[in-house]
Tab-separated table of C-alpha atoms in Angstrom:
chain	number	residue	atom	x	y	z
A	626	UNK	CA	117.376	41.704	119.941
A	627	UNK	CA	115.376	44.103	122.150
A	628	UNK	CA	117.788	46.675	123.329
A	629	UNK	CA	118.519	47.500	127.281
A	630	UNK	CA	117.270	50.316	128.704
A	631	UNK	CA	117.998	51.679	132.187
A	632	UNK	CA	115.535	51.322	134.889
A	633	UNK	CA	112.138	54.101	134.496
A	634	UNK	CA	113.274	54.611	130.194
A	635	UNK	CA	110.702	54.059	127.964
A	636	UNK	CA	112.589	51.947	125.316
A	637	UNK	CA	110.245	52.873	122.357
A	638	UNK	CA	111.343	56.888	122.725
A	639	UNK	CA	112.203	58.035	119.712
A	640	UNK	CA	115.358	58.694	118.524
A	641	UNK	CA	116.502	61.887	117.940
A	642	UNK	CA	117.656	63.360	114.585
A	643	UNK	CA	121.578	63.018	114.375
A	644	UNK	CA	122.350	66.843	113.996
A	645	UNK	CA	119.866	67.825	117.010
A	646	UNK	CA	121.953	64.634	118.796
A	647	UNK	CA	125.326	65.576	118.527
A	648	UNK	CA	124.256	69.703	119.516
A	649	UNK	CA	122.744	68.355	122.510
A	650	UNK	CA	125.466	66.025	123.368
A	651	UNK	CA	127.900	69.208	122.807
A	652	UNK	CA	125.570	71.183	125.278
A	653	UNK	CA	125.593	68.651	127.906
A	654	UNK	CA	129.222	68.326	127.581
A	655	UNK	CA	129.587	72.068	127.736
A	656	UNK	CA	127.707	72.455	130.956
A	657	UNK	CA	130.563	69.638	132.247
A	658	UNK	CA	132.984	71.679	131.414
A	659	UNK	CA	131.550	74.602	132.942
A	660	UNK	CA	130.422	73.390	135.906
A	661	UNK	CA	134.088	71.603	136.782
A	662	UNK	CA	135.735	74.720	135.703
A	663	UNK	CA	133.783	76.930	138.703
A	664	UNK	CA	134.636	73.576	141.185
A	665	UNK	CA	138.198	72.897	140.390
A	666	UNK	CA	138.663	76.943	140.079
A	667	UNK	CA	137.712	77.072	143.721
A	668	UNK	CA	139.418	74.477	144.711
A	669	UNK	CA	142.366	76.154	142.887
A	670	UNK	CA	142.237	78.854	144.373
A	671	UNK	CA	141.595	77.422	148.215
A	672	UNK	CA	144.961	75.681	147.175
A	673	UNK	CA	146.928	78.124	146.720
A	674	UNK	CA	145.917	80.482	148.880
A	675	UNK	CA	146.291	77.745	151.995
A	676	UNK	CA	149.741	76.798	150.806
A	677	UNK	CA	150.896	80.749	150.624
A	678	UNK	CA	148.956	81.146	153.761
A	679	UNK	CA	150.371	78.642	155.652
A	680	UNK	CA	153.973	76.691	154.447
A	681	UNK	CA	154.533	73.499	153.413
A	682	UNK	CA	154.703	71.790	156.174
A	683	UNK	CA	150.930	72.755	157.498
A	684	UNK	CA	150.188	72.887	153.806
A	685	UNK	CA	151.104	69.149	154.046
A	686	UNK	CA	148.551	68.453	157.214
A	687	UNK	CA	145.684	70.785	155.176
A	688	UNK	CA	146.660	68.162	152.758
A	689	UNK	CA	145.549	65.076	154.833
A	690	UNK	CA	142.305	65.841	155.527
A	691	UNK	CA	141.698	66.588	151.664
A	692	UNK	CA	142.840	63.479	150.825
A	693	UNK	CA	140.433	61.944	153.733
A	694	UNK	CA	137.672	63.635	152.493
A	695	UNK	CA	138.349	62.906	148.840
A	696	UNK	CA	137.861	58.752	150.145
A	697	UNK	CA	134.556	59.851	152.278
A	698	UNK	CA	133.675	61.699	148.994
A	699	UNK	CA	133.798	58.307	146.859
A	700	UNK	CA	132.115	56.001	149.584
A	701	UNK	CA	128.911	58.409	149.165
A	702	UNK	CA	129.578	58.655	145.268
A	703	UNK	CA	129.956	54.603	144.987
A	704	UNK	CA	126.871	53.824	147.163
A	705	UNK	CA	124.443	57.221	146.274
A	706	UNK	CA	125.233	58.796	142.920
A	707	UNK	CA	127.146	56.694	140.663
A	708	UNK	CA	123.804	54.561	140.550
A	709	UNK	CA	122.167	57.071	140.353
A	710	UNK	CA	123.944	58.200	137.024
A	711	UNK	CA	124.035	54.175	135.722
A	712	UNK	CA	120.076	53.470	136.245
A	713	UNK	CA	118.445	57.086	135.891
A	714	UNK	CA	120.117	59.058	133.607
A	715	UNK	CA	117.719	60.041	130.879
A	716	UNK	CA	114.822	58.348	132.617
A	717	UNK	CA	111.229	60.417	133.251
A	718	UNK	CA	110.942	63.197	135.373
A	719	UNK	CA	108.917	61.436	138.258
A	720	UNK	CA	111.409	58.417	138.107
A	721	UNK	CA	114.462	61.082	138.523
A	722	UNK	CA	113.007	63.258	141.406
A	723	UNK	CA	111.985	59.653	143.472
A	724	UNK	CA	115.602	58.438	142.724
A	725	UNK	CA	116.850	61.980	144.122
A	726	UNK	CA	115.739	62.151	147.040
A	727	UNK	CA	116.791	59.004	148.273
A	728	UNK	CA	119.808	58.960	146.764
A	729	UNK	CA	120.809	62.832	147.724
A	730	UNK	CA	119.647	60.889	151.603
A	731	UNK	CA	121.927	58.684	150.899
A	732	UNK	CA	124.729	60.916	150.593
A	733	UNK	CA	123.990	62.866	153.816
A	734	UNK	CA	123.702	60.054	155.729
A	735	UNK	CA	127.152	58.868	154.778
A	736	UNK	CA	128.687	62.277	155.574
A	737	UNK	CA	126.524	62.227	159.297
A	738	UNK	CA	127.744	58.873	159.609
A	739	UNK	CA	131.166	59.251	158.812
A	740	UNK	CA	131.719	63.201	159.931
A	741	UNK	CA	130.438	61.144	163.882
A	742	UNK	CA	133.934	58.762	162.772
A	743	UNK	CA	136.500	61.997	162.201
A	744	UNK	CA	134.549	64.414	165.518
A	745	UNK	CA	135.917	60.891	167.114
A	746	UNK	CA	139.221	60.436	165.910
A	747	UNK	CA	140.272	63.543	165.474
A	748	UNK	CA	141.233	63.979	168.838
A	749	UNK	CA	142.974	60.912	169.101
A	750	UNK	CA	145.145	61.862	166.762
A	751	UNK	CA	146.167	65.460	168.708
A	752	UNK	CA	148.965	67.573	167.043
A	753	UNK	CA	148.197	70.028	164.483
A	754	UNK	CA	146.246	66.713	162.317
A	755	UNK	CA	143.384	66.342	165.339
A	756	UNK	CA	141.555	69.498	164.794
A	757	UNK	CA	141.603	69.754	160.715
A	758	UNK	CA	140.003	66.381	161.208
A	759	UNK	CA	137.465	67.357	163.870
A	760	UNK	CA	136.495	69.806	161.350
A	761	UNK	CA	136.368	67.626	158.625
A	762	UNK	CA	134.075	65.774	160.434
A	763	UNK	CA	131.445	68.795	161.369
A	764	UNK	CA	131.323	69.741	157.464
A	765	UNK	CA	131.472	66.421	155.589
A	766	UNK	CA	127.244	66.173	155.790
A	767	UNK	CA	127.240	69.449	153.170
A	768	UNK	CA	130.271	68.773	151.413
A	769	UNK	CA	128.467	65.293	150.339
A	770	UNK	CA	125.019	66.589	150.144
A	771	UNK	CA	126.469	69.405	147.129
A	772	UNK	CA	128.686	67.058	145.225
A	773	UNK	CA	125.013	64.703	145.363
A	774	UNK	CA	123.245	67.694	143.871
A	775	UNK	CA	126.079	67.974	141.226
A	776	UNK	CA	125.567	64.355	140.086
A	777	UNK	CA	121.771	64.510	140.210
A	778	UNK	CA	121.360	67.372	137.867
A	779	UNK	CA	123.974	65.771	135.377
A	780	UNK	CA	121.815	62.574	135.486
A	781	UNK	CA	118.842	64.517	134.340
A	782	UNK	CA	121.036	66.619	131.414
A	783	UNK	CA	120.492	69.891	133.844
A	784	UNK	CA	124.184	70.681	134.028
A	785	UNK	CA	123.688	74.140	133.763
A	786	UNK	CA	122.143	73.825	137.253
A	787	UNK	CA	125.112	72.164	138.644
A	788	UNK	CA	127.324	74.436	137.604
A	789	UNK	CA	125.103	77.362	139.041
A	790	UNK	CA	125.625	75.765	142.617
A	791	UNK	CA	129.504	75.425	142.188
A	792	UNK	CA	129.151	78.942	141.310
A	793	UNK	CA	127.772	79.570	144.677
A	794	UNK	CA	129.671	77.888	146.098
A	795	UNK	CA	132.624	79.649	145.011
A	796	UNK	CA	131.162	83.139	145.663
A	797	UNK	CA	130.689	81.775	149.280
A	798	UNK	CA	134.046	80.564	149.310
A	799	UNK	CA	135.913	84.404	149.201
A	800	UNK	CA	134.341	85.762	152.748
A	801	UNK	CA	134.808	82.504	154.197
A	802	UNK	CA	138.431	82.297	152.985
A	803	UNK	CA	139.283	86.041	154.313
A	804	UNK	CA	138.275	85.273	158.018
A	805	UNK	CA	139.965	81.964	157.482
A	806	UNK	CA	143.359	84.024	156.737
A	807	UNK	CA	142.809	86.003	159.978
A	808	UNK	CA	142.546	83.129	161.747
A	809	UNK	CA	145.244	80.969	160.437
A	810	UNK	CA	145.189	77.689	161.344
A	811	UNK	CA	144.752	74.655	158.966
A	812	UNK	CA	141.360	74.087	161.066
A	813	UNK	CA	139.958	77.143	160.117
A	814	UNK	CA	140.838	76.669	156.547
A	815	UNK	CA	139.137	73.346	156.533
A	816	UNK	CA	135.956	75.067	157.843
A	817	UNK	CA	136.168	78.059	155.535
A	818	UNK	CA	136.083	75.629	152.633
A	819	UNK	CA	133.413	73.153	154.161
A	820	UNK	CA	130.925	76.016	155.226
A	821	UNK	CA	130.924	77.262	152.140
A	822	UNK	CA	130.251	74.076	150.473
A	823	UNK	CA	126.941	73.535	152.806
A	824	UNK	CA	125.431	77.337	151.821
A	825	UNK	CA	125.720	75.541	147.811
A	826	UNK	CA	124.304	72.259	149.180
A	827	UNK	CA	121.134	74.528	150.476
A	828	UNK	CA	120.978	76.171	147.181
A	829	UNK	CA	120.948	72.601	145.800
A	830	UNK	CA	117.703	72.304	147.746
A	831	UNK	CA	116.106	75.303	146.568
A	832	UNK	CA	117.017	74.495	142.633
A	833	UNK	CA	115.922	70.946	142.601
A	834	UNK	CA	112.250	71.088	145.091
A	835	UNK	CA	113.908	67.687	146.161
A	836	UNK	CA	114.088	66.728	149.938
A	837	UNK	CA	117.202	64.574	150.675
A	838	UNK	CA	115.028	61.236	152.543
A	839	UNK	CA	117.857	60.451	154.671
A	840	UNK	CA	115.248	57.428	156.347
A	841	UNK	CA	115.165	55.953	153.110
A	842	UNK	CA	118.898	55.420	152.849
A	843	UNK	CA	118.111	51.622	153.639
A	844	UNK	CA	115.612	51.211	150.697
A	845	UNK	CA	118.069	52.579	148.354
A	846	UNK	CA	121.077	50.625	149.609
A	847	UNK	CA	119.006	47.454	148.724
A	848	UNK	CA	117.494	48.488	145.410
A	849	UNK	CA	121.102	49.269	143.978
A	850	UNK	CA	123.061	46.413	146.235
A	851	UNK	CA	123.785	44.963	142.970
A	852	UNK	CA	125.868	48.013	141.638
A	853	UNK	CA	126.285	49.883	144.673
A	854	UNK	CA	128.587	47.416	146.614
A	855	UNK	CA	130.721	47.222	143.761
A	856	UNK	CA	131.184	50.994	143.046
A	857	UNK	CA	131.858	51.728	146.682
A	858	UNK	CA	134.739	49.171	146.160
A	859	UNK	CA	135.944	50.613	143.422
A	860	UNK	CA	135.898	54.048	144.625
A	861	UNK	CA	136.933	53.025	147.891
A	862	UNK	CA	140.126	51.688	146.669
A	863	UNK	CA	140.564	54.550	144.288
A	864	UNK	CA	140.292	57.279	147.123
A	865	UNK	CA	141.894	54.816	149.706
A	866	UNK	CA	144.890	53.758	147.621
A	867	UNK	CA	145.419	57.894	147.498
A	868	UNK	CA	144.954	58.166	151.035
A	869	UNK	CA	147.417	55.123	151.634
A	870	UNK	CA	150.085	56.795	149.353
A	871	UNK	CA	149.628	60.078	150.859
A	872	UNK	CA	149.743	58.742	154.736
A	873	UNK	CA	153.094	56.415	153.499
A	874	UNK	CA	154.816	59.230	151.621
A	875	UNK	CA	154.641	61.365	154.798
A	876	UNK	CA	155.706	58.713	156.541
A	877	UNK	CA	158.827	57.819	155.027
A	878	UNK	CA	159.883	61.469	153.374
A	879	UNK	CA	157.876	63.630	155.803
A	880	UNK	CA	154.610	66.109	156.064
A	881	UNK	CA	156.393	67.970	153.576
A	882	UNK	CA	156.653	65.586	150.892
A	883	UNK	CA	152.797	65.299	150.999
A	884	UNK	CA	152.922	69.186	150.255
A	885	UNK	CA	155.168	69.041	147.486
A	886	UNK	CA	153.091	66.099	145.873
A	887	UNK	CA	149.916	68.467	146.043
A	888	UNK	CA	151.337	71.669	145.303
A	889	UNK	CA	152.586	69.744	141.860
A	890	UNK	CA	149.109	68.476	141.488
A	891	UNK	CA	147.517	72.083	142.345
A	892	UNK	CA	149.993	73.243	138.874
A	893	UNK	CA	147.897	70.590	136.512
A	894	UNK	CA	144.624	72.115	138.336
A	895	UNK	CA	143.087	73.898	135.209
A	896	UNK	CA	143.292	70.391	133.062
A	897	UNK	CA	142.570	68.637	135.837
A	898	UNK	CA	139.126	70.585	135.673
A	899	UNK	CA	138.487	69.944	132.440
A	900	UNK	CA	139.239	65.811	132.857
A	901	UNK	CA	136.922	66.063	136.222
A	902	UNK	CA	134.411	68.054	134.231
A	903	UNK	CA	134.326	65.604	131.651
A	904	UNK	CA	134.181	62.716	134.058
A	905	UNK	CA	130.883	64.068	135.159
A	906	UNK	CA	128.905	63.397	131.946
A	907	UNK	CA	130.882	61.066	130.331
A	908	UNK	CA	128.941	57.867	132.057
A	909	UNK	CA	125.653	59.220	131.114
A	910	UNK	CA	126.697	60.005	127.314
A	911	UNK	CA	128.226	56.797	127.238
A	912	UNK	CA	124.995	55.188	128.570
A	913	UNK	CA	122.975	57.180	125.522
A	914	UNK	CA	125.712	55.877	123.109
A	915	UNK	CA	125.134	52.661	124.087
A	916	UNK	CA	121.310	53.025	123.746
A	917	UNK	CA	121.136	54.404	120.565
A	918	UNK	CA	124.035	53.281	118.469
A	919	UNK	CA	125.749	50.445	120.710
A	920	UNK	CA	128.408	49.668	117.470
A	921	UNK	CA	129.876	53.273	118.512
A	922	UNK	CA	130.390	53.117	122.249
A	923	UNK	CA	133.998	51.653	121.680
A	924	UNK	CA	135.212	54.303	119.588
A	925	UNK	CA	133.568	56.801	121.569
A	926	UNK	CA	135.564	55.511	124.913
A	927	UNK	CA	138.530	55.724	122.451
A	928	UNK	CA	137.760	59.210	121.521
A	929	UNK	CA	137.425	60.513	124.850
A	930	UNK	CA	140.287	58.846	126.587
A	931	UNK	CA	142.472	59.956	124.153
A	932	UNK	CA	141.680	63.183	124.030
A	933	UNK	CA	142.245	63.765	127.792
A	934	UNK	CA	146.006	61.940	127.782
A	935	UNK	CA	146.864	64.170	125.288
A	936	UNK	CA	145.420	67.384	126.896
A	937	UNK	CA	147.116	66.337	129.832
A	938	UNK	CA	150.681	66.224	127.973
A	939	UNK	CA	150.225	69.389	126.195
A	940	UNK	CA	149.645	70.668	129.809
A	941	UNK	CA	151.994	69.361	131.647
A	942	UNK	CA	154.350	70.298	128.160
A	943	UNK	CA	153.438	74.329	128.988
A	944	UNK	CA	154.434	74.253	133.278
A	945	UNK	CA	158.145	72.829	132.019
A	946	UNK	CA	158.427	76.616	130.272
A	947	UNK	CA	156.558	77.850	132.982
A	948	UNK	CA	158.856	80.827	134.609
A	949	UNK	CA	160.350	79.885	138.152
A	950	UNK	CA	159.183	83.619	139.264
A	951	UNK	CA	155.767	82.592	138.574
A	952	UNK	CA	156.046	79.411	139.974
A	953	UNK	CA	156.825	80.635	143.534
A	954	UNK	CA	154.429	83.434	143.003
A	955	UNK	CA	151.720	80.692	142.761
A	956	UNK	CA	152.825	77.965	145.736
A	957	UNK	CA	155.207	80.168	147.750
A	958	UNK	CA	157.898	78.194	149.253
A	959	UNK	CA	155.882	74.642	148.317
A	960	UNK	CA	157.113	75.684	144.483
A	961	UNK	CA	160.421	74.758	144.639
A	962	UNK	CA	159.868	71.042	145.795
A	963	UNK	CA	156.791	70.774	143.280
A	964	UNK	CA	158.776	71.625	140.218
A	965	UNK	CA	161.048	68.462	140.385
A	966	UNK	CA	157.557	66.432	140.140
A	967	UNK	CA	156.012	68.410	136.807
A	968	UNK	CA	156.966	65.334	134.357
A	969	UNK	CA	156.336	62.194	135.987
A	970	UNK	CA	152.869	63.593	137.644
A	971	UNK	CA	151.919	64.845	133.826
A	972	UNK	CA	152.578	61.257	132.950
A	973	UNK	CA	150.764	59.970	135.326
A	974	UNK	CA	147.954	62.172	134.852
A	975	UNK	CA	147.766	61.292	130.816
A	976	UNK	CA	147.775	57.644	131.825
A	977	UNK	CA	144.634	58.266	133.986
A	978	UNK	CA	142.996	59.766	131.454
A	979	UNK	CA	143.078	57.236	128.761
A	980	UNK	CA	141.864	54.951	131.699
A	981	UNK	CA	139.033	57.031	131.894
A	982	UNK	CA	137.610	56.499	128.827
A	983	UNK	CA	137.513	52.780	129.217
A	984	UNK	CA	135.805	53.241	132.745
A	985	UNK	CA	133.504	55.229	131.218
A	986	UNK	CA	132.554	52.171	129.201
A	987	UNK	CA	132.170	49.905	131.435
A	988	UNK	CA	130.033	51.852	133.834
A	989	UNK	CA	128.021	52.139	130.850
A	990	UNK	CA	127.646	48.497	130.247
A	991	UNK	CA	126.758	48.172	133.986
A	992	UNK	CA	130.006	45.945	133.798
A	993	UNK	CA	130.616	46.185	137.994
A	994	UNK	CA	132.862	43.160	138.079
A	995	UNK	CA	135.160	43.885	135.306
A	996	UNK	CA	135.242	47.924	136.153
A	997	UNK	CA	136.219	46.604	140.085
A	998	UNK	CA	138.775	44.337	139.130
A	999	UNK	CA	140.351	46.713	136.887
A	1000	UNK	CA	139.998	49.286	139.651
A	1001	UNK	CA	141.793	46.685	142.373
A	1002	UNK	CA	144.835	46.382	139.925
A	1003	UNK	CA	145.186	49.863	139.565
A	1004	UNK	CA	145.002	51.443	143.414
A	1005	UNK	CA	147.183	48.275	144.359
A	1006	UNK	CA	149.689	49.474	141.752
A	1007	UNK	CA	149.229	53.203	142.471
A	1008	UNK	CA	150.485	52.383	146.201
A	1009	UNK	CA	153.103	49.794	145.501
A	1010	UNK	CA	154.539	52.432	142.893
A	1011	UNK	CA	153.919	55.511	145.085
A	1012	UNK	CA	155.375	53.854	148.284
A	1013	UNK	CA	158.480	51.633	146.639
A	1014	UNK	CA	159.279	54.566	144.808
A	1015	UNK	CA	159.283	56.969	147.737
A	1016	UNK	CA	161.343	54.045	149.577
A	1017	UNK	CA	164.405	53.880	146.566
A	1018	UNK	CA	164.659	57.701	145.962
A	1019	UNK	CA	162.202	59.966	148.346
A	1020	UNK	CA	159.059	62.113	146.709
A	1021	UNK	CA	160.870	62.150	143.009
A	1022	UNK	CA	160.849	58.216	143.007
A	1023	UNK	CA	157.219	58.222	144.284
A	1024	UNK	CA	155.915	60.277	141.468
A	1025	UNK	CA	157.650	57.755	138.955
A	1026	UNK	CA	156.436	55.128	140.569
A	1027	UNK	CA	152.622	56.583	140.436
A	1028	UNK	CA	153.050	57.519	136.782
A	1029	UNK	CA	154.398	53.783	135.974
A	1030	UNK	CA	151.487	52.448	137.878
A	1031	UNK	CA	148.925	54.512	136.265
A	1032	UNK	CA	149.861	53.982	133.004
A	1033	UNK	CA	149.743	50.149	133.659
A	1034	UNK	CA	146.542	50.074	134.842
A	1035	UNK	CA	145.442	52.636	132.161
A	1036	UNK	CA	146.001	48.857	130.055
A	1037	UNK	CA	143.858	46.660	132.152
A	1038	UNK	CA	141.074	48.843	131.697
A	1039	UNK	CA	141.077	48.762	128.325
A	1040	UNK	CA	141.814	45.518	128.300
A	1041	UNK	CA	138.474	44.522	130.324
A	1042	UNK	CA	136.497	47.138	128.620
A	1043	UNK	CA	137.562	45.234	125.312
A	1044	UNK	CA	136.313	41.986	127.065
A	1045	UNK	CA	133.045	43.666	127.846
A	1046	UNK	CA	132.332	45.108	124.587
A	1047	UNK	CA	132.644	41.924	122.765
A	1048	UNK	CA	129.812	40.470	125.556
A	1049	UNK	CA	127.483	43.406	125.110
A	1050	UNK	CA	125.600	41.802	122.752
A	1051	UNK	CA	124.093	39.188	125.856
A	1052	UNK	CA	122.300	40.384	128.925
A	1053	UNK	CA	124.246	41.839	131.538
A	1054	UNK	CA	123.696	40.811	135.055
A	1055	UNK	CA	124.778	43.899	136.932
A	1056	UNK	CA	122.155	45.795	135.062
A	1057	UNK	CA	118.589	45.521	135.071
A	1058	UNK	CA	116.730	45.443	132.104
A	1059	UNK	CA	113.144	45.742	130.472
């Protein structure tokens, strides 16, 4: 049987000797580590020094809009990049730059679109929430346009260019952060952190020669309606089922519980940067395993997934010994309330990391339906676990109930991608072929 290739491959390239393979696959996942390392660092960092900066309770409403802009983040990822990384990774240079600049449009015309959505809402909602999201809404267009550039240079094995532009942007980040201090308000925070984001999306410019073709947002919608639809879905109810959790949490325990969850989350932020790191090659690798030596791409999923549950325990395993006079150096007053939540949001975070390496698979197949039914079962359980839990014992019960529901739909992923695997062998609808 002729095997698939992604759209713009030429399927008769040669494969590459198995030593030079595997050195280039360790490079490429090297430069995914790296690159996440200078991202979640920053975002570390922006973490912390917003939660000593400001409480718990406006630490909570700083907070919100993160959690807003992490759903805005994977609308533009579900309908601009992840395609992107499905259909052109490996692919010629010509094919790569076209899909670039209409997919790095893509992504700035969701943040125009949707930034328009917050400048509206935002005061509507008044209170100390109205003007984070105001300007949320001015600095989503770069925040979307860098995170494209990220995804791009992954998809073309250039990660050592991505990780130069999270560099810059966390360089960027320290003056902005400073004046944000001396003004202190959650608002100014929010544009500290997006302004510097839009001086890396620039440099994204200047590295790739590409021009984001914001009028050709239509064209590319259409071209990848196929996966596209699907992945915004999925990511939608990923990010949205967060959002939903976070916005229900505060609603039955308070801003402050929303603080606590995050400050506990900002404690697992150096694995968390090496899962996220991992996450951004780990669809393209998966796509060359399952080019080259499709009999593999199971036990690579296997590989990977496990490896990232049990970083995250041997994590999670360290912040238990972690000193209490360190922990409250770190969050301030947020540590106290975060500490209770160490073990179940370890668990939690081990059981999302096994799921990953089944999602990797399936991406890889181009498997849209099973990955968004798997995805549908999981954000449904993450809020009915985060919320029911909150309702039976407050912020403690919501973390159990997220780590429960995580780990359960850790199972239906692996359970489809099992499905999948044993259908590889027939053409796959969701992804085109040669």
């Amino acid at each position: 049987m002729t095997p698939m290739t992604t759209e713009g491959e030429n399927p008769r390239t040669t494969v590459p000797p198995a030593g030079s393979a595997k050195r280039a696959l360790v490079g490429r996942l090297s430069w995914g580590l790296a690159d996440q390392a200078a991202s979640s660092m920053s975002n570390f960092a922006v973490g912390i020094y917003v939660a000593r900066s400001l409480g718990v309770t406006a630490f909570g409403v700083f907070s919100l809009a993160w959690v807003t802009y992490g759903v805005v983040l994977n609308i533009s990822r579900g309908l601009a990049t992840d395609p992107l990384v499905v259909r052109f990774s490996g692919v010629s240079d010509a094919s790569w730059r076209g899909a670039v600049a209409r997919s790095t449009g893509t992504a700035l015309g969701v943040g125009v679109a949707i930034g328009a959505v917050c400048l509206v809402a935002g005061p509507a909602l008044g209170g100390r929430v109205g003007p984070a999201f105001v300007c949320l809404g001015v600095m989503l267009p770069g925040l979307l346009l860098q995170d494209a550039w990220r995804f791009s240079f992954f998809a073309a094995g250039a990660g050592r260019k991505a990780c130069l532009n999270d560099i810059v942007w966390g360089v960027a980040l320290v003056p902005a952060m400073i004046v944000a201090a001396r003004v202190g308000s959650v608002a100014g925070f929010v544009l500290a952190w997006g302004a510097s984001a839009t001086v890396a999306a620039g440099y994204g410019y200047l590295q790739s020669g590409i021009r984001p073709r914001v009028t050709e947002t239509r064209g590319w919608l259409r071209e990848q309606r196929d996966l596209g639809y699907r992945y915004l879905v999925e990511n939608t109810c990923l990010s949205g089922a967060s959002q939903l959790r976070a916005y229900g949490l505060g609603a039955i325990a308070g801003v402050g519980a929303v603080g606590a969850v995050r400050g506990a989350e900002l404690l697992l932020g150096p694995f968390l940067a090496v899962l996220m790191g991992l996450s951004l090659v780990t669809v393209p690798e998966a796509a060359r395993v399952l080019r080259r030596t499709p009999h593999r791409l199971g036990a690579f999923c296997l590989l990977l997934g496990g490896a990232q549950a049990a970083g995250a325990l041997l994590w999670g395993g360290s912040l238990l010994l972690m000193p209490d006079r360190l922990g409250a150096f770190a969050l301030g007053g947020v540590w106290t309330s975060a500490a209770q939540l160490i073990v179940p949001i370890t668990l939690g975070v081990a059981g999302a990391g096994l799921g990953t390496g089944a999602a990797a698979g399936l991406r890889a197949l181009g498997a849209a339906r099973r990955s968004l039914r798997s995805q549908l079962f999981a954000s449904a359980a993450y809020v009915g676990g985060g919320l029911g839990g909150a309702a039976v014992a407050g912020t403690v019960g919501s973390a159990w109930g997220v780590a429960a529901a995580t780990v359960s739909g850790s199972a239906v992923w692996w359970l489809h991608l099992r499905s999948a695997l044993r259908e590889h062998h027939h053409p796959i609808p969701e992804m085109r072929t040669t």
